[in-house]
XYZ file of C-alpha atoms in Angstrom:
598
model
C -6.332 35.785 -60.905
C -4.207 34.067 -58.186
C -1.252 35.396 -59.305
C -1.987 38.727 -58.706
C -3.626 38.111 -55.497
C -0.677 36.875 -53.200
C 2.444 34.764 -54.165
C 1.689 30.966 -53.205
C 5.159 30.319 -53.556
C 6.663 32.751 -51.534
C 4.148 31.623 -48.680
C 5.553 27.980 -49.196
C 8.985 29.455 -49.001
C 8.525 31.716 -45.835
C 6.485 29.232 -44.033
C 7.901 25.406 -44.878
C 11.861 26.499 -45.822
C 12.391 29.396 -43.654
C 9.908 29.368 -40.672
C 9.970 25.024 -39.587
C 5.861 25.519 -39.938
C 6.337 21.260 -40.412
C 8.248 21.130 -37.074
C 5.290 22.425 -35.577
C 3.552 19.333 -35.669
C 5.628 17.502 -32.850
C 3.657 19.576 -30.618
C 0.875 17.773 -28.804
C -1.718 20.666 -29.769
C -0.743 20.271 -33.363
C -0.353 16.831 -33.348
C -3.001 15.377 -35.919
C -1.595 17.975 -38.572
C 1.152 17.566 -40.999
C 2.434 18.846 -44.084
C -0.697 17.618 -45.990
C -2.797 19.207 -44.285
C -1.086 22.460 -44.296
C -1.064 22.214 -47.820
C -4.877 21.433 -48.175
C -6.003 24.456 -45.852
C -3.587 26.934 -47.887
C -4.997 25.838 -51.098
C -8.894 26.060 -49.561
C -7.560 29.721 -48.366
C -6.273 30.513 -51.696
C -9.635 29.115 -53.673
C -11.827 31.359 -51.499
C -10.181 34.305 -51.698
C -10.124 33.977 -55.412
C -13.831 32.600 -56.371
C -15.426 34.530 -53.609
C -13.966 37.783 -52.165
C -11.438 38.946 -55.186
C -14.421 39.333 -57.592
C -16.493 41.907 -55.623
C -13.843 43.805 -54.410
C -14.307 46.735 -56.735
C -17.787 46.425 -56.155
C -17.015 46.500 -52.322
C -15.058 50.206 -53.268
C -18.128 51.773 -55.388
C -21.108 50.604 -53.876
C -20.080 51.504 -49.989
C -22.761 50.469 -47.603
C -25.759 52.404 -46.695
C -28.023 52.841 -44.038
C -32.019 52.604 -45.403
C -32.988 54.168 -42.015
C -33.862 50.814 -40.580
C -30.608 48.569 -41.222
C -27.201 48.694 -43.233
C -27.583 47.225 -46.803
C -24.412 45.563 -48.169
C -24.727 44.168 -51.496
C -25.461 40.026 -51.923
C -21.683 39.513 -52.450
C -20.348 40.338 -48.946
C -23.020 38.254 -47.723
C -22.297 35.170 -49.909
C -18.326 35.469 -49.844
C -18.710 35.285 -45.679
C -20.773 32.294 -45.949
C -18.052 30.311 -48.532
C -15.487 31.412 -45.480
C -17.752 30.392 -42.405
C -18.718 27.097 -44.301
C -15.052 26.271 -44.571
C -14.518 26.612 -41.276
C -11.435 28.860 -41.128
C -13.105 31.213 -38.714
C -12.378 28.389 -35.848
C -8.734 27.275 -38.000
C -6.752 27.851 -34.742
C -8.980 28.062 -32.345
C -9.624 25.307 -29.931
C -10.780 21.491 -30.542
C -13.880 22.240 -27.705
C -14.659 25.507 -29.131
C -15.127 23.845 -32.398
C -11.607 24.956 -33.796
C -9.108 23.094 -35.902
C -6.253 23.969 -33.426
C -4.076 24.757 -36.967
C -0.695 27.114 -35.724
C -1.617 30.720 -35.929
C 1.858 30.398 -38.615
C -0.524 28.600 -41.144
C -3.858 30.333 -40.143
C -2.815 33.962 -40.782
C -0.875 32.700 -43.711
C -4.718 31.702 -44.891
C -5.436 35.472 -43.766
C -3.853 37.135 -45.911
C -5.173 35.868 -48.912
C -8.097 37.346 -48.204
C -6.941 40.049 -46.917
C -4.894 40.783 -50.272
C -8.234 39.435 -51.960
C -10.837 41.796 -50.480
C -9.727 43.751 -47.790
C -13.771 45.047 -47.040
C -14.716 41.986 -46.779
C -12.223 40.265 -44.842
C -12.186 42.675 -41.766
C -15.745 41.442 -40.523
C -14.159 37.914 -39.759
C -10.741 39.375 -39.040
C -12.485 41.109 -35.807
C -14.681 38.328 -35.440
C -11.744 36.075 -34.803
C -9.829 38.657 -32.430
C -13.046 39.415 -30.199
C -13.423 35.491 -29.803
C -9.895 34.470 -28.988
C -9.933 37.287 -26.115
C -13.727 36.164 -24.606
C -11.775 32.704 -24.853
C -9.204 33.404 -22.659
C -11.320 36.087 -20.021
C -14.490 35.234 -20.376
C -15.994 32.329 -18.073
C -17.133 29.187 -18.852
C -20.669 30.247 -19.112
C -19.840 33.047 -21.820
C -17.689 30.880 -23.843
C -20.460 28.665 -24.006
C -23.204 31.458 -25.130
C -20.975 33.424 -27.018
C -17.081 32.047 -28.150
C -18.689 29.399 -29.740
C -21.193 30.602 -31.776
C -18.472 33.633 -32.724
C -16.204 30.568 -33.529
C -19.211 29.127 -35.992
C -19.424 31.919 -37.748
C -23.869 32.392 -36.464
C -21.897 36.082 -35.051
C -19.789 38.518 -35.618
C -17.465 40.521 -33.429
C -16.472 43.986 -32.549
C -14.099 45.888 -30.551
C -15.524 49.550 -29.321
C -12.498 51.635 -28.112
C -13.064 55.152 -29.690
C -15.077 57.955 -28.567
C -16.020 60.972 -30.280
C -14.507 63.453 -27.586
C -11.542 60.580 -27.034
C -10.068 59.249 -30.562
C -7.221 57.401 -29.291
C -7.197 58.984 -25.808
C -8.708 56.057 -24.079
C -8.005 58.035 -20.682
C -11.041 60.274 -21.887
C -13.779 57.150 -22.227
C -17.032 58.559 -21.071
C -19.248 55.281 -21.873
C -20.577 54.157 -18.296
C -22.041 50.874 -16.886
C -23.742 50.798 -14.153
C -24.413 47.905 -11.967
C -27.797 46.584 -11.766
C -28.918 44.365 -8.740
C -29.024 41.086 -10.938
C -25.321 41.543 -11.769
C -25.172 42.705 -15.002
C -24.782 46.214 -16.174
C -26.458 48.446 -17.930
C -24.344 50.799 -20.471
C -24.863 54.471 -21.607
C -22.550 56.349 -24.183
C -21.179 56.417 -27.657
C -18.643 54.786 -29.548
C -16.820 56.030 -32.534
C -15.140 54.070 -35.681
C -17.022 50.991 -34.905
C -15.699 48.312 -37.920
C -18.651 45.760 -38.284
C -20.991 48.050 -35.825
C -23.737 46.810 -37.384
C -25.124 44.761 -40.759
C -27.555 41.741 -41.797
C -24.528 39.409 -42.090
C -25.089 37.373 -39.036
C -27.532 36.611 -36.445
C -26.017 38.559 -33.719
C -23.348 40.853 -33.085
C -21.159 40.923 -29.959
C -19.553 44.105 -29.000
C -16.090 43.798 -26.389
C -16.977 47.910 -24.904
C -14.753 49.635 -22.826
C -16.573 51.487 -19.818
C -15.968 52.887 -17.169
C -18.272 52.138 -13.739
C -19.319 54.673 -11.259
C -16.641 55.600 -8.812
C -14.349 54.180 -11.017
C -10.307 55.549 -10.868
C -10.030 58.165 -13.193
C -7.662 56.994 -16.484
C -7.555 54.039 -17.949
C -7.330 52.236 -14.670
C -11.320 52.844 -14.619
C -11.776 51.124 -17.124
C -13.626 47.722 -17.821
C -14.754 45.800 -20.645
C -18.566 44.331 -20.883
C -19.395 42.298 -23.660
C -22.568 43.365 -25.451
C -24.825 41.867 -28.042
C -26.898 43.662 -30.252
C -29.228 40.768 -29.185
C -29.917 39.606 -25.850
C -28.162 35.800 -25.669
C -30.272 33.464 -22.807
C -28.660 31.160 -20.619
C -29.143 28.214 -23.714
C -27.779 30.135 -26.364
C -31.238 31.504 -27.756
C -31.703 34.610 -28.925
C -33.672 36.979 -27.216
C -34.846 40.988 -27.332
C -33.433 43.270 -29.434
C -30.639 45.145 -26.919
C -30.294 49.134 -26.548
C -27.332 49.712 -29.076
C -28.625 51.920 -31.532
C -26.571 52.801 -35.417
C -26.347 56.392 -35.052
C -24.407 56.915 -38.213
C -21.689 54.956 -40.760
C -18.511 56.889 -41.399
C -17.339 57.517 -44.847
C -13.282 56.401 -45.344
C -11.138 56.730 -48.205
C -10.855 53.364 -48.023
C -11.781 49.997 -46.485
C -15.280 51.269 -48.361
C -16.523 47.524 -47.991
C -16.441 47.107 -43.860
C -19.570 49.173 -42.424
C -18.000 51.906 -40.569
C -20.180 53.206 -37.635
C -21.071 55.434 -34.889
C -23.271 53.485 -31.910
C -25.184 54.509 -29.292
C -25.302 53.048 -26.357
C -28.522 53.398 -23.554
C -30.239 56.001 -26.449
C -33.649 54.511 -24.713
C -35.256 53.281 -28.434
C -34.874 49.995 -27.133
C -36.138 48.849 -23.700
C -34.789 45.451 -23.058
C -36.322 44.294 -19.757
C -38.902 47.191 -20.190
C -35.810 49.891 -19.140
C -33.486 51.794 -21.035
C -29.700 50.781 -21.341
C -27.624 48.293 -23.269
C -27.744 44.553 -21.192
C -23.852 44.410 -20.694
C -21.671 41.656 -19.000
C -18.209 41.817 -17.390
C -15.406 40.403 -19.154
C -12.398 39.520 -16.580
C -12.001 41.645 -13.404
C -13.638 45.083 -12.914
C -11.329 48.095 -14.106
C -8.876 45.835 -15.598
C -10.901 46.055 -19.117
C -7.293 47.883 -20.616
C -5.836 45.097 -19.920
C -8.064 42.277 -21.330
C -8.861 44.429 -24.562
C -4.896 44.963 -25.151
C -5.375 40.613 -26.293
C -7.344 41.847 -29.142
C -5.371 45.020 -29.751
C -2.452 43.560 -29.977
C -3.779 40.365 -32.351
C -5.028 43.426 -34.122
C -1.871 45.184 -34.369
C -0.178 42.262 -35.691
C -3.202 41.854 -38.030
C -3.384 45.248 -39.214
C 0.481 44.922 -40.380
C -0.467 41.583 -41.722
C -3.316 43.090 -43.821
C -1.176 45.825 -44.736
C 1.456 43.514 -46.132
C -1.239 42.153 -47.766
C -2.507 45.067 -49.626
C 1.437 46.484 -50.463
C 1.816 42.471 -51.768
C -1.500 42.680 -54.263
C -0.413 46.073 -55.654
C 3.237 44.713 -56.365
C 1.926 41.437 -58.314
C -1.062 43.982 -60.278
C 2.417 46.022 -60.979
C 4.601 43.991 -61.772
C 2.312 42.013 -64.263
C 1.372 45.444 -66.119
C 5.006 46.145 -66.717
C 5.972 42.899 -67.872
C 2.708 43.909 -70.653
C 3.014 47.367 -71.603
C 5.369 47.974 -74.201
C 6.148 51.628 -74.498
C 9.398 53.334 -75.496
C 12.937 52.027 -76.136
C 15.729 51.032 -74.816
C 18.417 53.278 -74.218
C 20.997 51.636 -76.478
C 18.283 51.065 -79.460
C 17.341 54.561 -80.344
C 16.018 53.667 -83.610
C 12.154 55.288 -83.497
C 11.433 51.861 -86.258
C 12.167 49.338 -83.635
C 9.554 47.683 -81.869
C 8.659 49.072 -78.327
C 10.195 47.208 -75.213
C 7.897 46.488 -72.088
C 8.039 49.084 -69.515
C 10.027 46.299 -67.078
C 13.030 46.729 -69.348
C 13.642 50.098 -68.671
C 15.995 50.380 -65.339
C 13.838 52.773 -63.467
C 11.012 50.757 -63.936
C 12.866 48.088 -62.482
C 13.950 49.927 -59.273
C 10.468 50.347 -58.978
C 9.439 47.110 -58.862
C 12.508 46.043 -56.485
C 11.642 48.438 -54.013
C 8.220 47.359 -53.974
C 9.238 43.824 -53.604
C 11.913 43.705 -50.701
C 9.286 45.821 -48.981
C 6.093 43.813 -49.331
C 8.149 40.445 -49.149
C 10.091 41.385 -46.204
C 6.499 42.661 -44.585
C 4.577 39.340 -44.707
C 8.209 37.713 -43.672
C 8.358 40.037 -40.505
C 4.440 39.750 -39.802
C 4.522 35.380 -39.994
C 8.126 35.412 -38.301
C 5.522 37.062 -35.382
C 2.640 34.580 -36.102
C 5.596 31.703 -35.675
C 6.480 33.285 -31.914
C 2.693 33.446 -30.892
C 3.153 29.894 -31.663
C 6.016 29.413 -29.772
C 5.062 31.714 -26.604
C 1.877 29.194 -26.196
C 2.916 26.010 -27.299
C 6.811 25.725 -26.960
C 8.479 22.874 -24.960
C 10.045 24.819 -22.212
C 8.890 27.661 -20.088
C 11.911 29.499 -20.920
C 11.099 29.065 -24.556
C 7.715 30.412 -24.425
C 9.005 33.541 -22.084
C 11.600 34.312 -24.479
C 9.078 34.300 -27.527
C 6.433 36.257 -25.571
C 9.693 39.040 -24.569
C 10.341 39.019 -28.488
C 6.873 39.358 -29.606
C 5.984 42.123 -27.110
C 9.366 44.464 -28.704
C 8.309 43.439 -32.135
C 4.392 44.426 -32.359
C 4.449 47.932 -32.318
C 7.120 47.283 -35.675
C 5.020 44.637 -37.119
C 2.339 46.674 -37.156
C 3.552 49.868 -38.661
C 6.497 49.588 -40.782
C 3.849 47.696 -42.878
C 1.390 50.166 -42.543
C 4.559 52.628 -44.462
C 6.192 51.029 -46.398
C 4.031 48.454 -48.153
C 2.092 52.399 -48.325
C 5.410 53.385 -50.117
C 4.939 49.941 -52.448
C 1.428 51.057 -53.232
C 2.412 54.424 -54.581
C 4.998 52.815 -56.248
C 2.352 50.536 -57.993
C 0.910 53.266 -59.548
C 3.983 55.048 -60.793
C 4.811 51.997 -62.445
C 1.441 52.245 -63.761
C 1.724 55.725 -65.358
C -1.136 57.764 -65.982
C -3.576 54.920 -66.005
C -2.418 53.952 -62.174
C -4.225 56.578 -61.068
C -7.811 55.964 -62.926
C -10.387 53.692 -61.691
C -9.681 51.447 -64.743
C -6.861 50.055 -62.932
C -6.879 48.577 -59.000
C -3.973 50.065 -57.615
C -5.684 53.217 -56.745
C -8.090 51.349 -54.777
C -5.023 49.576 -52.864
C -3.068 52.370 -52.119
C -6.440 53.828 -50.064
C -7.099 50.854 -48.651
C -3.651 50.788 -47.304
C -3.414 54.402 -46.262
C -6.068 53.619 -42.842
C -3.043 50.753 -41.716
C -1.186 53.803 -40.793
C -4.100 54.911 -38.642
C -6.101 52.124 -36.877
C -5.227 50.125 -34.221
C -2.661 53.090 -32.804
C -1.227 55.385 -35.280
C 2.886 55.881 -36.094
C 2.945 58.095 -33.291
C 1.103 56.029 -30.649
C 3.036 52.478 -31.502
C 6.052 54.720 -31.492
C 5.503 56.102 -28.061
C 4.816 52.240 -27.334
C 8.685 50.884 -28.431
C 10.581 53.626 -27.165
C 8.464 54.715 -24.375
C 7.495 50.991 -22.694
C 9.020 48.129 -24.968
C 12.370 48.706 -24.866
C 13.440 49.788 -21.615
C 10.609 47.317 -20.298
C 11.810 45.177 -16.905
C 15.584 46.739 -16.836
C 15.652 46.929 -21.058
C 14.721 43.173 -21.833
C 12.871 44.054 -24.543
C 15.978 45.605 -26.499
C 18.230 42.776 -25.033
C 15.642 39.926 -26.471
C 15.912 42.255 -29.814
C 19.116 42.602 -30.104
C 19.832 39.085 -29.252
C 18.010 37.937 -31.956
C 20.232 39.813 -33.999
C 23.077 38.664 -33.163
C 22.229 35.221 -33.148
C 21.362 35.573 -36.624
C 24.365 37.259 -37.797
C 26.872 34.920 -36.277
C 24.930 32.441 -38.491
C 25.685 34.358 -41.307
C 29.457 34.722 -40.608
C 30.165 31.056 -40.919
C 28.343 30.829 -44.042
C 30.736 33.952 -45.044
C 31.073 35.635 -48.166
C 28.152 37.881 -49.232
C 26.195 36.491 -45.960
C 28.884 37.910 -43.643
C 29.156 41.018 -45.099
C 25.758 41.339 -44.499
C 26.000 40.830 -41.240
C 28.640 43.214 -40.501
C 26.159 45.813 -41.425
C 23.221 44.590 -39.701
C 25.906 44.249 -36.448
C 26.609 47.561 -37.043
C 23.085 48.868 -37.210
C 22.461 46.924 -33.800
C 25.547 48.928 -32.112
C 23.653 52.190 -33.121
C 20.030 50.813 -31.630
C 21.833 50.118 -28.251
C 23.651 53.650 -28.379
C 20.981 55.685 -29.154
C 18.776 54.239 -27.017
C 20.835 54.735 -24.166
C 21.635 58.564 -25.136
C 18.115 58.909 -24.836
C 17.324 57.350 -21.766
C 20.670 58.868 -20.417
C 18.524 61.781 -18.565
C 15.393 59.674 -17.563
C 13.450 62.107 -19.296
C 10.372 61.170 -20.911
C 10.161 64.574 -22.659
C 13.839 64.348 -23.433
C 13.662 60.558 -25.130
C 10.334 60.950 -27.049
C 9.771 63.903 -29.254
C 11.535 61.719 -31.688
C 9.899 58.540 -30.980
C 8.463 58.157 -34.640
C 11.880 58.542 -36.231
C 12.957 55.905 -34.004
C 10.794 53.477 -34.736
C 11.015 53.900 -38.847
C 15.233 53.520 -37.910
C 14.673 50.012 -35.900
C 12.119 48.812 -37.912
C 14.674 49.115 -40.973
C 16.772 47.710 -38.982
C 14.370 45.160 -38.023
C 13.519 44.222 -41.756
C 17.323 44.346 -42.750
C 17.089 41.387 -39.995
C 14.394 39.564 -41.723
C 15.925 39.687 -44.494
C 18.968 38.392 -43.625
C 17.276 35.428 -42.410
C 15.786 34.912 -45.476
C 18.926 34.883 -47.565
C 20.015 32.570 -44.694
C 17.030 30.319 -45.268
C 17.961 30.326 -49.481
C 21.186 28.107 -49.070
C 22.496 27.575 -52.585
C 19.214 26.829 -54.548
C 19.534 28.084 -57.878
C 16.399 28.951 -59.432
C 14.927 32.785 -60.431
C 12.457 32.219 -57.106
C 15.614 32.112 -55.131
C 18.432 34.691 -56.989
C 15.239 37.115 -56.951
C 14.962 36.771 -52.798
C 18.838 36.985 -53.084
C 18.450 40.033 -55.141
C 15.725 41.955 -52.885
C 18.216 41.145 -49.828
C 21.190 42.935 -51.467
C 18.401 46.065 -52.412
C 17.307 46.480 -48.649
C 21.071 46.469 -47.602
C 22.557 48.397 -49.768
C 19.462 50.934 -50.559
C 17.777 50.783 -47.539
C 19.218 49.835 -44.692
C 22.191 53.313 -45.064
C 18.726 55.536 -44.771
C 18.787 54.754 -40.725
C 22.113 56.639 -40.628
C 20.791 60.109 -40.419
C 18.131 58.999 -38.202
C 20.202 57.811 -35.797
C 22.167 60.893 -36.101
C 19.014 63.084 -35.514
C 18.043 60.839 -32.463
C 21.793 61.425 -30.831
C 21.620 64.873 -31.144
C 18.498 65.404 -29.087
C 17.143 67.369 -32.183
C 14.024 69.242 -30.429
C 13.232 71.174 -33.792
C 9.614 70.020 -33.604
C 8.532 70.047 -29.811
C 9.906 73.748 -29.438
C 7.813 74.881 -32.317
C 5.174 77.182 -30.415
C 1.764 76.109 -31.721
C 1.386 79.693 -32.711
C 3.904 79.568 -35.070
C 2.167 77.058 -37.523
């Protein structure tokens, strides 16, 4: 089952030949690690996902979970899978030593991710937010709170949740109508309702910490109102005890297309059913400074973001290896040379289209996990990196780079999906088959964490004409540094570059033609093409840098990485043409459409 799972290989490739994960190791807070152990924890990654979270993940589709009118029911298979994970302690892998972390490099934890991402998507997200809500109590919650609550989240004894959405708000975070009020022995009390809560509520843990954003009375209207409280379903005391059962009440699970396996809910907030200290409200605590909750919750958005395109990869990755195995199987018609109806049928993977198919699918899903550890490598670097100018100039990277990382994933290893099933024929879209279920798992990566539109919005709107355009200057310098690499290898390498130097000249031009009035309504109505034109251009990038990384080896691993690099530049890369064109032009088609018109 492995090999259909995720590519151990390719992992060994990205992370040990391309990426220096080994080099990592001269750092003092990776110190006691080495190769060996790198090794070990990706093979203890690779054995869960398979024994414990592949099997049920069909199960995880059909048998969504349900609320019995006193608690969510999952069946025994979540529960079990999550306890072969906590017990293995990868929950803590690169967290820290006093938190009860391994202090691994976030490089070789989410490379351990996304096997069980690929695995069992369902399953996977509970620790996946888990892991996010503790690294950002880690870094703004006090002593006292990393005590109580980071490092029993780190153990695995809780689980974790973010709780953005509203009902009336969606994505509009401006809108949040969930208040806390201040009560006179400092803590707060919380009244409202949160929408798409992931992991709201379940039986899988002994407590569940919610990060909520609120707004205080008084507060400034906006998002500079509001603040983030951390809130457990049950009351922690000042020893780590569990007390009374807190006011956050299920008051409903959602029903997705996909991601059927991660409880999906609405919560209420201060409903009054329970009393804790004899008075309605949810017991809440301040996380960081009071009305700068945006800005502590954007640690786990954006280890979200970066997640969600990880997971995403993930998914596309599965559904090319489930593909790519059925065609090498199937036999059906005949070549077109050998039109003899007597002759044996050829497996599909002979036929050229077929083939196509399967090359699209993997310079997409190879170059997505390439561009989402390439941004686990600068997290690295932006906290751990010799010099402070090295870890500013990873942090400026990383920043540009999210808002791609998280959603050309989200599309195109979407795009490798619905290829999976094509190559699948007819029976790629029954239930006999799992690509169906992959494709709708993948199709909420487009959604969560900030849709196309929103991260779009984010890169051209904020990230790259950030502090004077730094953003787009770290970006672009990345691009060039790789490409003057490639010229003195020359031959195929350089011409490579040419094209990717080429694609670079059009990101600075058209970003400047847009910008050239100020004009926010001017340089975003097109914001989404945009991003899908730099993040090709991104990926042509990665991809480059993998061929780089190749050198002369000579085996099928290594002319078939060769191969999807001359795909993406010479199928994919000539798509950003017309984009760019439409972004010159100032094409307003769309935002002069009177909603009437529709």
């Amino acid at each position: 089952m492995a090999g259909s799972v995720l590519s151990r290989r390719d992992l060994d490739f990205l992370l040990f030949e391309w990426l220096g994960a080994e080099a990592l190791t001269a750092r003092e807070r990776f110190a006691e690690h080495d190769r060996e152990t790198f090794d070990a924890v990706l093979g203890l990654a690779e054995e869960l996902a398979v024994r414990h979270f592949a099997p049920h993940n069909r199960r995880n589709d059909v048998e969504e979970p349900r609320f019995d009118g006193e608690r969510v029911v999952l069946h025994p298979e979540v529960g079990a899978a999550l306890e072969a994970f906590v017990a293995s302690g990868l929950m803590s892998a690169a967290m820290d030593h006093d938190l009860g972390g391994q202090q691994l490099p976030t490089l070789v934890a989410n490379a351990c991710t996304a096997w069980f991402q690929a695995a069992n998507v369902g399953t996977a997200a509970y620790p996946f937010l888990t892991v996010a809500n503790a690294n950002l109590l880690a870094v703004y919650g006090t002593s006292e709170q990393r005590e109580r609550l980071v490092r029993p989240l780190a153990a695995g004894r809780f689980f974790g949740t973010m709780c953005l959405s509203e009902p009336q708000a969606g994505s509009s975070l401006a809108d949040v109508r969930t208040t806390a009020v201040p009560q006179p022995d400092g803590g707060y009390r919380l009244f409202g309702t949160k929408m798409w809560i992931s992991g709201g509520d379940h039986e899988l843990s002994e407590n569940i910490v919610h990060l909520v954003l609120a707004r205080t009375p008084g507060a400034p209207a906006g998002v500079k109102g509001l603040s983030l409280f951390a809130v457990p379903k049950y009351r922690v005391g000042p020893d780590g005890s569990l007390g009374e059962r807190n006011d956050v009440v299920l008051a409903g699970l959602n029903h997705k297309m996909g991601y059927r396996g991660t409880v999906n809910t609405v919560l209420n907030f201060g409903e009054g059913r329970f009393r804790p200290g004899e008075a309605p409200g949810a017991v809440g605590e301040l996380v960081g400074e009071l009305h700068r909750g945006l800005a502590c919750m954007f640690h786990m958005m954006n280890e979200a973001r970066t997640g969600v395109g990880l997971g995403a990869a993930a998914l596309g990755y599965t559904g090319y290896l489930h593909a790519l195995d059925y065609a090498r199987s199937r036999p059906q018609g005949r070549l077109l040379t050998g039109r003899d109806p007597s002759a044996p049928q050829v497996p599909i993977i002979e036929h050229p289209d077929v083939r196509r198919q399967l090359l699209a699918q993997k310079t997409y899903v190879e170059g997505a996990l390439a561009l989402s550890l390439y941004c686990s490598r600068l997290i690295d670097d932006q906290r751990t990196a010799p010099e402070p100018a090295e870890r500013a100039a990873a942090g400026r990277l990383l920043e540009v780079l999210t808002p791609v990382a998280k959603s050309w994933p989200a599309q195109w290893c979407l795009a490798a999906n619905d290829l999976a099933i094509q190559v699948h024929g007819g029976y790629g879209y029954t239930r006999d088959h799992p690509v169906e279920q992959f494709y709708r798992d993948n199709r909420l990566n487009a959604i969560h964490e900030g849709t196309h539109g929103i991260q779009a919005l984010d890169l051209l709107g904020r990230k790259v004409v950030l502090d004077g355009g730094a953003g787009l200057a770290a970006l672009l310098g990345a691009f060039a540094a790789t490409t003057a690499r490639a010229e003195r290898v020359g031959g195929e390498a350089a011409r490579f570059a040419a094209a990717l130097d080429a694609a670079a000249g059009r990101i600075r031009h058209t970003t400047g033609a847009l910008w050239s009035a100020g004009d926010p309504d001017v340089a975003l109505p097109n914001a989404s093409v945009y991003l899908e034109a730099v993040g090709h251009v991104v990926l042509a990038w990665i991809w480059l840098e993998q061929y780089l990384a190749l050198g002369a080896a000579d085996t099928p691993f290594h002319h078939g990485k060769r191969q999807a690099a001359r795909y993406f530049f010479r199928v994919e890369l000539p798509r950003t043409g017309p984009q760019f064109d439409l972004l010159d032009a100032l094409d307003r088609t769309a935002a002069d459409t009177p909603s009437e018109w529709f």
